[in-house]
């Protein structure tokens, strides 16, 4: 007797064969029909048991959520909804699930409720589909870069530098929080800490990736990053995964081309390989949208949105053009924006980004050439002396999904920038070395992995696309 995953069995359909499957009970109807799922696919396998032949004690243990091994003959199904089913001859109960206490019952649970049961929520169709798409996207990302000749680089997770200069890091220490060693001024003496200096969890692998790009040419990182910003939004996590390609000799235009091609390629991959899950998620989204007022409903279904991104060019717009559009927009004039755009230099909020993408251009947008003042120190200064070669990719429903730039490769300009911003250049000696030894034009960007999973699955809250979300006041599990 051959053991199959349900996915395999439904694909191969070896009708007439004796087969064996393991899985969890989704539903059990009329003491006869078990819908079994093993996580390999969104589809369940119908198993028909002859309850008269089953022991009463075994029957009692077949409850929603219980784990079973079922063996029997695969036959063509008489009923609707499936083409094959198992005529079960033997049922072995690995473990039952008490219906009084098992929280995942065959009814609709709210996403909020399921967040509190994050260890069990992946047993629902929605979370299983999301996590399978997440896995496929991760594979597509590696495969895209590997095919294009990029090398995967592991940036350190514990770091002694603050890449974005944003002061929103999680400290890593082995000092005793109750009585840390103090120096003569009464400050904590980090020279006695594990690394002999202050260290933090990384906010980005970019600076280290730059060092590798300047030797291997084309590299990418794909790892966890951490930000201690207190943003309780549907698009921020304290721990999230980021993909950061970095390419020697690429300028900003080449960087935009890479970002667009990369994003389209990974979406194309899930369209091809995750059809069943995407169709399920599309249905879920349509259901969810029914409860929203007409004006807030999306004009496109999930699959239409994904195809739209793959088939259309991203609109490239300079920050200066974007500010003009926003300044003259209805929500700005009617003071509907929370932050009114008054002058050039204003930082864009997600309401502005979403206006540009969803209302004005109605397609993904790449904004570039931002004011130097609102961007990081390492971005290359333009000839106008006030803008930098930054780019953000903005997506419908998400806002910023990618942030990147051409890097400042000129030593003196970079040193001046670091000085102006009051950054300690002693911390960045190795980064400055790149500009001393064989410096060259280079560029890169960071894609927020969870924001991409949100886009691909249509999930509204970033907490629902990562197995165990870390957000302010929440690190359960
Ligand atoms: O725009 P960010 O901060 O850019 C960087 O970190 C650069 N070092 C990237 C580079 O040039 N190599 O972050 C990049 C992306 C954002 O566009 C967003 O998608 C995501 O990371 N991101 C977050 N995702 C979830 N939660 C957060 N708190 C995030 N902060 C940024
Ligand atoms: Mg950014």
CSV table of C-alpha atoms and ligand atoms in Angstrom, one decimal:
chain,number,residue,atom,x,y,z
A,1,UNK,CA,0.0,0.0,0.0
A,2,UNK,CA,1.4,3.3,-1.0
A,3,UNK,CA,1.3,6.4,1.2
A,4,UNK,CA,0.4,9.7,-0.6
A,5,UNK,CA,0.1,13.3,0.2
A,6,UNK,CA,-3.3,14.6,-0.6
A,7,UNK,CA,-1.9,16.9,-3.3
A,8,UNK,CA,-0.2,14.0,-5.0
A,9,UNK,CA,-3.2,11.8,-4.7
A,10,UNK,CA,-5.6,14.3,-6.2
A,11,UNK,CA,-3.1,15.0,-9.1
A,12,UNK,CA,-2.4,11.3,-9.9
A,13,UNK,CA,-5.8,9.9,-9.1
A,14,UNK,CA,-4.7,6.2,-9.0
A,15,UNK,CA,-8.3,4.9,-9.0
A,16,UNK,CA,-8.6,1.3,-7.9
A,17,UNK,CA,-5.3,1.4,-5.9
A,18,UNK,CA,-5.0,0.7,-2.2
A,19,UNK,CA,-3.7,3.9,-0.7
A,20,UNK,CA,-2.9,5.5,2.6
A,21,UNK,CA,-3.0,9.1,3.7
A,22,UNK,CA,-2.4,11.0,6.9
A,23,UNK,CA,-4.0,14.3,7.8
A,24,UNK,CA,-6.3,16.3,10.0
A,25,UNK,CA,-10.1,16.2,10.0
A,26,UNK,CA,-11.7,19.3,8.6
A,27,UNK,CA,-15.3,18.1,8.9
A,28,UNK,CA,-17.0,14.9,9.8
A,29,UNK,CA,-20.6,14.5,8.5
A,30,UNK,CA,-23.3,11.9,9.1
A,31,UNK,CA,-20.8,9.7,10.9
A,32,UNK,CA,-19.7,8.8,7.3
A,33,UNK,CA,-17.9,11.5,5.4
A,34,UNK,CA,-14.5,12.8,6.6
A,35,UNK,CA,-13.0,15.8,4.8
A,36,UNK,CA,-9.3,15.2,5.4
A,37,UNK,CA,-6.5,17.8,4.9
A,38,UNK,CA,-2.8,17.3,5.3
A,39,UNK,CA,-1.6,20.8,4.4
A,40,UNK,CA,-0.1,19.8,1.0
A,41,UNK,CA,-3.0,21.6,-0.8
A,42,UNK,CA,-6.0,23.7,-0.1
A,43,UNK,CA,-8.2,20.8,-1.3
A,44,UNK,CA,-9.5,18.2,1.1
A,45,UNK,CA,-9.8,14.5,0.4
A,46,UNK,CA,-13.1,13.0,1.0
A,47,UNK,CA,-12.9,9.7,2.9
A,48,UNK,CA,-16.0,7.6,3.2
A,49,UNK,CA,-16.1,5.3,6.2
A,50,UNK,CA,-18.5,2.5,6.8
A,51,UNK,CA,-19.4,3.4,10.4
A,52,UNK,CA,-21.0,0.1,11.0
A,53,UNK,CA,-17.6,-1.5,10.7
A,54,UNK,CA,-15.8,1.0,12.9
A,55,UNK,CA,-15.4,0.5,16.5
A,56,UNK,CA,-17.6,2.9,18.6
A,57,UNK,CA,-14.5,4.0,20.5
A,58,UNK,CA,-12.7,4.9,17.3
A,59,UNK,CA,-15.7,6.7,15.9
A,60,UNK,CA,-15.9,9.0,18.9
A,61,UNK,CA,-12.3,10.1,18.4
A,62,UNK,CA,-12.9,11.3,14.9
A,63,UNK,CA,-13.6,15.0,15.6
A,64,UNK,CA,-12.7,18.2,13.8
A,65,UNK,CA,-9.0,18.7,14.2
A,66,UNK,CA,-8.1,15.1,15.1
A,67,UNK,CA,-5.1,13.5,13.3
A,68,UNK,CA,-5.8,10.3,11.3
A,69,UNK,CA,-4.2,7.7,9.1
A,70,UNK,CA,-6.8,6.4,6.6
A,71,UNK,CA,-6.2,3.5,4.3
A,72,UNK,CA,-8.5,2.1,1.7
A,73,UNK,CA,-9.3,2.1,-2.0
A,74,UNK,CA,-9.3,5.2,-4.1
A,75,UNK,CA,-12.6,5.3,-6.1
A,76,UNK,CA,-14.4,7.7,-8.4
A,77,UNK,CA,-16.6,9.8,-6.3
A,78,UNK,CA,-20.4,9.5,-6.5
A,79,UNK,CA,-21.0,12.8,-4.8
A,80,UNK,CA,-20.5,16.4,-6.0
A,81,UNK,CA,-17.5,18.5,-5.2
A,82,UNK,CA,-14.7,15.9,-5.7
A,83,UNK,CA,-13.7,13.6,-8.5
A,84,UNK,CA,-12.2,10.9,-6.3
A,85,UNK,CA,-12.6,9.7,-2.7
A,86,UNK,CA,-11.2,7.0,-0.5
A,87,UNK,CA,-13.4,4.1,0.5
A,88,UNK,CA,-11.9,3.7,3.9
A,89,UNK,CA,-11.1,0.3,5.2
A,90,UNK,CA,-9.1,1.2,8.2
A,91,UNK,CA,-8.9,4.4,10.3
A,92,UNK,CA,-6.1,4.9,12.8
A,93,UNK,CA,-6.4,7.8,15.2
A,94,UNK,CA,-3.0,9.5,15.8
A,95,UNK,CA,-4.6,11.9,18.2
A,96,UNK,CA,-8.1,13.3,18.8
A,97,UNK,CA,-9.1,17.0,19.5
A,98,UNK,CA,-11.6,17.6,22.2
A,99,UNK,CA,-14.4,19.7,20.6
A,100,UNK,CA,-15.0,21.4,23.9
A,101,UNK,CA,-11.6,23.0,23.9
A,102,UNK,CA,-10.3,22.8,20.3
A,103,UNK,CA,-10.7,26.4,19.1
A,104,UNK,CA,-10.6,25.9,15.3
A,105,UNK,CA,-14.2,24.7,14.6
A,106,UNK,CA,-15.7,24.5,11.1
A,107,UNK,CA,-17.2,28.0,11.2
A,108,UNK,CA,-16.0,31.5,10.4
A,109,UNK,CA,-13.4,32.8,12.9
A,110,UNK,CA,-12.3,36.4,12.9
A,111,UNK,CA,-8.7,37.2,12.0
A,112,UNK,CA,-8.4,38.9,15.4
A,113,UNK,CA,-9.5,35.8,17.2
A,114,UNK,CA,-7.1,33.7,15.2
A,115,UNK,CA,-4.1,36.0,16.0
A,116,UNK,CA,-4.5,34.9,19.6
A,117,UNK,CA,-4.3,31.3,18.4
A,118,UNK,CA,-1.3,31.8,16.1
A,119,UNK,CA,-0.1,28.3,16.8
A,120,UNK,CA,-3.3,26.8,15.5
A,121,UNK,CA,-4.5,29.3,12.9
A,122,UNK,CA,-2.4,27.8,10.1
A,123,UNK,CA,-4.9,24.9,10.3
A,124,UNK,CA,-7.5,27.2,8.7
A,125,UNK,CA,-7.8,27.4,4.9
A,126,UNK,CA,-6.9,31.1,4.9
A,127,UNK,CA,-3.7,30.9,6.9
A,128,UNK,CA,-2.6,27.6,5.2
A,129,UNK,CA,-3.1,29.3,1.8
A,130,UNK,CA,-1.2,32.5,2.9
A,131,UNK,CA,1.7,30.5,4.2
A,132,UNK,CA,2.0,28.3,1.2
A,133,UNK,CA,2.1,31.5,-1.0
A,134,UNK,CA,4.7,33.0,1.3
A,135,UNK,CA,6.8,29.9,0.9
A,136,UNK,CA,6.5,30.0,-2.9
A,137,UNK,CA,7.4,33.7,-2.9
A,138,UNK,CA,10.6,33.0,-0.9
A,139,UNK,CA,11.5,30.3,-3.4
A,140,UNK,CA,10.8,32.6,-6.4
A,141,UNK,CA,13.0,35.3,-4.9
A,142,UNK,CA,16.0,33.0,-4.5
A,143,UNK,CA,15.4,31.5,-7.9
A,144,UNK,CA,15.1,34.9,-9.6
A,145,UNK,CA,18.4,36.2,-8.3
A,146,UNK,CA,20.3,32.9,-8.7
A,147,UNK,CA,19.3,32.7,-12.3
A,148,UNK,CA,20.5,36.3,-12.8
A,149,UNK,CA,23.9,35.6,-11.4
A,150,UNK,CA,23.5,37.2,-8.0
A,151,UNK,CA,25.2,35.7,-5.0
A,152,UNK,CA,23.2,35.2,-1.7
A,153,UNK,CA,24.9,37.0,1.1
A,154,UNK,CA,24.2,36.5,4.8
A,155,UNK,CA,24.4,39.9,6.4
A,156,UNK,CA,25.0,39.8,10.2
A,157,UNK,CA,21.9,40.0,12.4
A,158,UNK,CA,23.8,41.4,15.4
A,159,UNK,CA,25.4,44.6,14.3
A,160,UNK,CA,27.6,47.4,15.7
A,161,UNK,CA,26.3,49.9,13.1
A,162,UNK,CA,23.0,51.7,12.6
A,163,UNK,CA,22.5,51.6,8.8
A,164,UNK,CA,19.6,54.0,8.6
A,165,UNK,CA,20.8,56.3,11.3
A,166,UNK,CA,17.2,56.2,12.6
A,167,UNK,CA,17.8,55.2,16.3
A,168,UNK,CA,15.0,52.7,16.3
A,169,UNK,CA,17.0,49.6,17.2
A,170,UNK,CA,16.7,46.8,19.6
A,171,UNK,CA,19.8,46.5,21.9
A,172,UNK,CA,21.6,43.2,22.2
A,173,UNK,CA,23.3,42.9,25.5
A,174,UNK,CA,24.3,40.3,28.1
A,175,UNK,CA,24.7,42.8,30.9
A,176,UNK,CA,22.6,42.5,34.0
A,177,UNK,CA,19.7,44.9,33.5
A,178,UNK,CA,19.4,45.3,37.3
A,179,UNK,CA,22.9,46.3,37.9
A,180,UNK,CA,24.9,47.1,34.8
A,181,UNK,CA,28.5,48.2,35.1
A,182,UNK,CA,28.8,52.0,35.1
A,183,UNK,CA,31.6,54.3,33.9
A,184,UNK,CA,32.9,57.3,35.9
A,185,UNK,CA,30.1,59.5,34.5
A,186,UNK,CA,27.4,57.0,35.7
A,187,UNK,CA,26.6,55.8,32.1
A,188,UNK,CA,26.3,52.1,31.3
A,189,UNK,CA,29.8,50.9,30.5
A,190,UNK,CA,29.4,48.8,27.3
A,191,UNK,CA,33.1,48.0,27.1
A,192,UNK,CA,32.2,45.4,29.7
A,193,UNK,CA,29.3,44.0,27.5
A,194,UNK,CA,29.6,40.8,25.5
A,195,UNK,CA,31.0,42.4,22.4
A,196,UNK,CA,32.9,45.1,24.2
A,197,UNK,CA,30.7,47.8,22.6
A,198,UNK,CA,27.0,48.6,22.0
A,199,UNK,CA,25.4,46.3,19.6
A,200,UNK,CA,21.9,46.0,18.2
A,201,UNK,CA,19.7,43.8,16.0
A,202,UNK,CA,20.1,44.9,12.4
A,203,UNK,CA,17.6,47.2,10.7
A,204,UNK,CA,19.0,46.4,7.3
A,205,UNK,CA,21.8,44.4,5.7
A,206,UNK,CA,22.5,47.1,3.1
A,207,UNK,CA,25.8,48.5,4.3
A,208,UNK,CA,27.3,45.1,4.6
A,209,UNK,CA,25.8,44.0,1.3
A,210,UNK,CA,27.5,47.0,-0.3
A,211,UNK,CA,30.9,45.7,0.8
A,212,UNK,CA,30.1,42.4,-0.9
A,213,UNK,CA,28.7,44.0,-4.1
A,214,UNK,CA,32.1,45.8,-4.4
A,215,UNK,CA,33.7,42.4,-4.8
A,216,UNK,CA,31.2,39.9,-6.0
A,217,UNK,CA,29.4,42.4,-8.3
A,218,UNK,CA,25.8,41.3,-7.8
A,219,UNK,CA,24.6,40.1,-4.4
A,220,UNK,CA,21.3,40.0,-2.4
A,221,UNK,CA,20.4,39.4,1.2
A,222,UNK,CA,17.2,37.8,2.4
A,223,UNK,CA,17.0,37.8,6.2
A,224,UNK,CA,15.2,39.1,9.2
A,225,UNK,CA,15.4,42.7,10.1
A,226,UNK,CA,14.3,44.5,13.3
A,227,UNK,CA,12.8,47.9,14.0
A,228,UNK,CA,11.8,49.2,17.4
A,229,UNK,CA,9.6,52.0,15.9
A,230,UNK,CA,6.3,52.2,17.7
A,231,UNK,CA,4.1,52.0,14.6
A,232,UNK,CA,0.9,50.1,15.3
A,233,UNK,CA,-0.2,50.0,11.7
A,234,UNK,CA,-1.4,47.2,9.3
A,235,UNK,CA,1.9,47.5,7.4
A,236,UNK,CA,4.5,47.5,10.2
A,237,UNK,CA,6.2,44.8,12.1
A,238,UNK,CA,9.0,45.0,14.7
A,239,UNK,CA,10.5,41.9,13.1
A,240,UNK,CA,10.2,41.5,9.3
A,241,UNK,CA,12.1,39.9,6.4
A,242,UNK,CA,13.8,42.0,3.8
A,243,UNK,CA,15.3,41.2,0.4
A,244,UNK,CA,18.2,43.6,-0.4
A,245,UNK,CA,19.9,43.3,-3.8
A,246,UNK,CA,23.0,45.4,-4.3
A,247,UNK,CA,24.7,45.8,-7.6
A,248,UNK,CA,28.1,47.3,-8.6
A,249,UNK,CA,28.0,49.6,-11.6
A,250,UNK,CA,24.2,50.0,-11.6
A,251,UNK,CA,22.9,53.5,-11.6
A,252,UNK,CA,19.4,54.6,-10.4
A,253,UNK,CA,17.7,53.8,-13.8
A,254,UNK,CA,19.2,50.3,-13.8
A,255,UNK,CA,18.1,49.9,-10.2
A,256,UNK,CA,14.5,50.8,-11.1
A,257,UNK,CA,14.6,48.3,-14.0
A,258,UNK,CA,15.8,45.6,-11.7
A,259,UNK,CA,13.1,46.3,-9.0
A,260,UNK,CA,10.4,46.3,-11.6
A,261,UNK,CA,11.6,43.1,-13.4
A,262,UNK,CA,12.1,41.3,-10.0
A,263,UNK,CA,8.7,42.1,-8.6
A,264,UNK,CA,6.9,41.1,-11.8
A,265,UNK,CA,8.9,37.9,-12.0
A,266,UNK,CA,8.0,36.8,-8.5
A,267,UNK,CA,4.3,37.6,-8.9
A,268,UNK,CA,4.3,35.7,-12.2
A,269,UNK,CA,5.8,32.8,-10.3
A,270,UNK,CA,3.0,32.6,-7.7
A,271,UNK,CA,0.3,33.2,-10.5
A,272,UNK,CA,1.7,30.1,-12.1
A,273,UNK,CA,2.4,27.9,-9.1
A,274,UNK,CA,-0.2,28.9,-6.5
A,275,UNK,CA,-3.4,28.9,-8.6
A,276,UNK,CA,-5.6,27.0,-6.1
A,277,UNK,CA,-4.5,29.1,-3.1
A,278,UNK,CA,-4.9,32.4,-4.9
A,279,UNK,CA,-8.3,31.4,-6.1
A,280,UNK,CA,-9.3,30.6,-2.6
A,281,UNK,CA,-7.8,33.9,-1.3
A,282,UNK,CA,-9.6,35.8,-4.1
A,283,UNK,CA,-12.9,34.3,-2.9
A,284,UNK,CA,-12.1,35.2,0.7
A,285,UNK,CA,-11.4,38.8,-0.3
A,286,UNK,CA,-14.6,39.1,-2.2
A,287,UNK,CA,-16.5,37.8,0.8
A,288,UNK,CA,-14.7,40.3,3.1
A,289,UNK,CA,-15.4,43.2,0.7
A,290,UNK,CA,-19.1,42.5,0.7
A,291,UNK,CA,-19.2,44.0,4.2
A,292,UNK,CA,-17.5,47.2,3.1
A,293,UNK,CA,-19.3,50.2,1.6
A,294,UNK,CA,-19.2,50.3,-2.2
A,295,UNK,CA,-16.7,53.1,-2.4
A,296,UNK,CA,-14.1,51.2,-0.4
A,297,UNK,CA,-14.4,48.0,-2.5
A,298,UNK,CA,-11.5,47.2,-4.8
A,299,UNK,CA,-12.3,47.6,-8.5
A,300,UNK,CA,-10.2,44.5,-9.3
A,301,UNK,CA,-10.3,41.0,-7.9
A,302,UNK,CA,-7.1,39.6,-6.4
A,303,UNK,CA,-6.0,37.7,-9.6
A,304,UNK,CA,-6.9,40.7,-11.7
A,305,UNK,CA,-4.7,42.9,-9.5
A,306,UNK,CA,-1.7,40.5,-9.7
A,307,UNK,CA,-2.0,40.2,-13.5
A,308,UNK,CA,-2.3,43.9,-13.8
A,309,UNK,CA,1.0,44.4,-12.1
A,310,UNK,CA,2.7,41.8,-14.2
A,311,UNK,CA,1.3,43.2,-17.5
A,312,UNK,CA,1.7,46.9,-17.1
A,313,UNK,CA,4.7,49.2,-16.7
A,314,UNK,CA,5.3,50.9,-13.4
A,315,UNK,CA,4.9,54.7,-13.7
A,316,UNK,CA,8.1,56.5,-13.0
A,317,UNK,CA,7.6,59.9,-11.4
A,318,UNK,CA,10.0,62.3,-9.8
A,319,UNK,CA,9.3,63.5,-6.2
A,320,UNK,CA,8.9,67.1,-7.6
A,321,UNK,CA,6.2,66.0,-10.1
A,322,UNK,CA,4.5,64.0,-7.3
A,323,UNK,CA,4.4,67.0,-5.0
A,324,UNK,CA,2.8,69.1,-7.7
A,325,UNK,CA,0.1,66.5,-8.3
A,326,UNK,CA,-0.6,66.2,-4.6
A,327,UNK,CA,-0.6,69.9,-4.0
A,328,UNK,CA,-3.3,70.4,-6.6
A,329,UNK,CA,-5.3,67.3,-5.7
A,330,UNK,CA,-8.8,67.4,-4.4
A,331,UNK,CA,-8.1,65.8,-1.0
A,332,UNK,CA,-5.3,68.3,-0.5
A,333,UNK,CA,-7.5,71.3,-1.4
A,334,UNK,CA,-10.4,70.1,0.6
A,335,UNK,CA,-8.2,69.3,3.5
A,336,UNK,CA,-9.1,65.7,3.4
A,337,UNK,CA,-5.5,64.5,3.9
A,338,UNK,CA,-4.4,64.3,7.5
A,339,UNK,CA,-1.1,65.9,6.5
A,340,UNK,CA,-1.7,68.7,4.0
A,341,UNK,CA,1.0,69.1,1.4
A,342,UNK,CA,2.1,72.7,1.4
A,343,UNK,CA,5.6,72.9,0.0
A,344,UNK,CA,8.4,71.0,-1.7
A,345,UNK,CA,10.4,69.1,0.8
A,346,UNK,CA,7.5,67.6,2.7
A,347,UNK,CA,7.8,63.9,3.6
A,348,UNK,CA,5.1,61.8,2.0
A,349,UNK,CA,2.8,59.9,4.2
A,350,UNK,CA,1.1,56.7,3.2
A,351,UNK,CA,-2.2,58.6,2.5
A,352,UNK,CA,-0.3,60.5,-0.2
A,353,UNK,CA,1.4,57.5,-1.6
A,354,UNK,CA,-1.9,55.7,-1.8
A,355,UNK,CA,-3.6,58.6,-3.5
A,356,UNK,CA,-0.9,58.7,-6.2
A,357,UNK,CA,-1.1,54.9,-6.8
A,358,UNK,CA,-4.8,54.2,-6.3
A,359,UNK,CA,-6.5,57.4,-7.4
A,360,UNK,CA,-4.2,59.3,-9.7
A,361,UNK,CA,-2.0,56.9,-11.7
A,362,UNK,CA,-4.0,53.7,-10.9
A,363,UNK,CA,-0.9,51.6,-11.3
A,364,UNK,CA,2.3,50.9,-9.4
A,365,UNK,CA,4.5,54.0,-9.2
A,366,UNK,CA,8.2,54.5,-8.7
A,367,UNK,CA,9.0,57.8,-7.1
A,368,UNK,CA,12.5,59.0,-7.5
A,369,UNK,CA,14.9,62.0,-6.8
A,370,UNK,CA,13.6,62.8,-3.3
A,371,UNK,CA,14.8,65.7,-1.2
A,372,UNK,CA,18.1,64.9,0.5
A,373,UNK,CA,16.7,66.0,3.9
A,374,UNK,CA,14.1,63.3,4.1
A,375,UNK,CA,16.3,60.4,3.1
A,376,UNK,CA,19.3,58.4,4.5
A,377,UNK,CA,22.9,59.7,4.4
A,378,UNK,CA,24.2,57.1,1.9
A,379,UNK,CA,22.1,58.2,-1.1
A,380,UNK,CA,23.8,59.8,-4.0
A,381,UNK,CA,23.5,63.6,-4.2
A,382,UNK,CA,22.2,64.9,-7.5
A,383,UNK,CA,23.8,67.8,-9.3
A,384,UNK,CA,21.1,70.2,-8.0
A,385,UNK,CA,22.6,69.8,-4.6
A,386,UNK,CA,19.2,69.2,-2.9
A,387,UNK,CA,17.8,65.9,-4.2
A,388,UNK,CA,19.2,62.4,-3.9
A,389,UNK,CA,19.0,59.4,-6.2
A,390,UNK,CA,16.4,57.6,-4.0
A,391,UNK,CA,13.5,55.5,-5.3
A,392,UNK,CA,10.4,54.1,-3.6
A,393,UNK,CA,8.1,51.6,-5.3
A,394,UNK,CA,4.5,52.3,-4.3
A,395,UNK,CA,1.8,49.6,-4.6
A,396,UNK,CA,-2.0,49.7,-4.5
A,397,UNK,CA,-3.4,48.9,-1.1
A,398,UNK,CA,0.1,48.8,0.4
A,399,UNK,CA,1.9,52.0,-0.2
A,400,UNK,CA,5.7,51.7,-0.1
A,401,UNK,CA,6.8,48.2,-0.9
A,402,UNK,CA,10.4,48.9,-1.9
A,403,UNK,CA,12.9,51.6,-0.8
A,404,UNK,CA,16.2,52.0,-2.5
A,405,UNK,CA,18.8,54.3,-4.1
A,406,UNK,CA,22.0,54.8,-6.0
A,407,UNK,CA,24.7,55.0,-3.3
A,408,UNK,CA,27.0,58.0,-2.8
A,409,UNK,CA,30.3,56.6,-4.1
A,410,UNK,CA,32.3,59.9,-3.7
A,411,UNK,CA,34.4,59.9,-0.5
A,412,UNK,CA,34.4,63.6,0.2
A,413,UNK,CA,30.7,64.0,-0.5
A,414,UNK,CA,29.9,61.1,1.8
A,415,UNK,CA,32.2,62.4,4.5
A,416,UNK,CA,30.6,65.8,4.4
A,417,UNK,CA,27.1,64.3,4.6
A,418,UNK,CA,28.1,62.2,7.6
A,419,UNK,CA,29.5,65.3,9.3
A,420,UNK,CA,26.4,67.4,8.5
A,421,UNK,CA,24.2,64.8,10.0
A,422,UNK,CA,26.3,64.4,13.1
A,423,UNK,CA,26.9,60.7,12.5
A,424,UNK,CA,29.9,59.2,14.2
A,425,UNK,CA,32.3,58.5,11.3
A,426,UNK,CA,34.4,56.2,13.5
A,427,UNK,CA,31.6,53.7,13.4
A,428,UNK,CA,31.6,53.8,9.6
A,429,UNK,CA,35.3,53.5,8.9
A,430,UNK,CA,34.8,50.3,6.9
A,431,UNK,CA,32.0,51.7,4.9
A,432,UNK,CA,34.1,54.7,4.0
A,433,UNK,CA,36.9,52.4,3.0
A,434,UNK,CA,34.7,51.2,0.0
A,435,UNK,CA,35.0,54.8,-1.3
A,436,UNK,CA,38.8,54.8,-0.9
A,437,UNK,CA,39.5,51.5,-2.6
A,438,UNK,CA,38.1,50.9,-6.0
A,439,UNK,CA,34.9,52.9,-5.5
A,440,UNK,CA,32.3,52.8,-8.2
A,441,UNK,CA,28.7,53.7,-9.0
A,442,UNK,CA,26.4,51.1,-7.3
A,443,UNK,CA,22.8,50.8,-6.3
A,444,UNK,CA,20.4,48.6,-4.5
A,445,UNK,CA,17.0,48.4,-2.8
A,446,UNK,CA,15.1,46.7,-0.1
A,447,UNK,CA,11.8,44.8,-0.6
A,448,UNK,CA,9.7,44.3,2.5
A,449,UNK,CA,8.9,40.6,2.2
A,450,UNK,CA,5.7,40.7,4.3
A,451,UNK,CA,4.3,43.7,2.3
A,452,UNK,CA,4.8,41.6,-0.8
A,453,UNK,CA,3.1,38.6,0.8
A,454,UNK,CA,0.2,41.0,1.7
A,455,UNK,CA,-0.1,42.2,-1.9
A,456,UNK,CA,0.0,38.7,-3.3
A,457,UNK,CA,-2.5,37.3,-0.9
A,458,UNK,CA,-4.8,40.3,-0.5
A,459,UNK,CA,-4.5,40.2,3.3
A,460,UNK,CA,-5.2,43.5,4.9
A,461,UNK,CA,-3.1,43.2,8.0
A,462,UNK,CA,0.6,42.4,8.0
A,463,UNK,CA,0.1,40.4,11.2
A,464,UNK,CA,-1.7,37.8,9.1
A,465,UNK,CA,1.1,37.1,6.6
A,466,UNK,CA,4.0,36.1,9.0
A,467,UNK,CA,3.7,33.0,11.3
A,468,UNK,CA,4.4,34.8,14.6
A,469,UNK,CA,4.1,38.6,14.3
A,470,UNK,CA,6.1,40.8,16.6
A,471,UNK,CA,4.5,44.2,17.2
A,472,UNK,CA,4.5,46.6,20.1
A,473,UNK,CA,3.3,44.8,23.3
A,474,UNK,CA,3.1,41.5,21.5
A,475,UNK,CA,5.7,38.7,21.4
A,476,UNK,CA,3.6,35.7,22.4
A,477,UNK,CA,4.8,32.3,21.1
B,1,LIG,O1,12.7,51.8,3.0
B,1,LIG,P1,13.6,51.0,4.0
B,1,LIG,O2,13.7,51.5,5.4
B,1,LIG,O3,15.0,50.8,3.3
B,1,LIG,C1,16.1,50.2,3.8
B,1,LIG,O4,16.1,49.6,4.8
B,1,LIG,C2,17.2,50.2,2.8
B,1,LIG,N1,18.4,49.9,3.6
B,1,LIG,C3,17.0,49.2,1.7
B,1,LIG,C4,18.1,49.2,0.7
B,1,LIG,O5,18.3,50.2,0.0
B,1,LIG,N2,18.9,48.2,0.7
B,1,LIG,O6,12.9,49.5,4.0
B,1,LIG,C5,12.8,48.7,2.8
B,1,LIG,C6,11.4,48.1,2.8
B,1,LIG,C7,10.3,49.1,2.8
B,1,LIG,O7,10.0,49.6,1.5
B,1,LIG,C8,9.1,48.3,3.3
B,1,LIG,O8,8.6,47.5,2.3
B,1,LIG,C9,9.8,47.3,4.3
B,1,LIG,O9,11.2,47.3,3.9
B,1,LIG,N3,9.7,47.8,5.7
B,1,LIG,C10,8.9,47.2,6.6
B,1,LIG,N4,8.1,46.1,6.5
B,1,LIG,C11,7.4,45.8,7.6
B,1,LIG,N5,7.5,46.4,8.8
B,1,LIG,C12,8.3,47.5,9.0
B,1,LIG,N6,8.5,48.1,10.2
B,1,LIG,C13,9.1,47.9,7.8
B,1,LIG,N7,9.9,48.9,7.6
B,1,LIG,C14,10.3,48.8,6.3
B,2,LIG,MG1,11.7,53.6,3.0
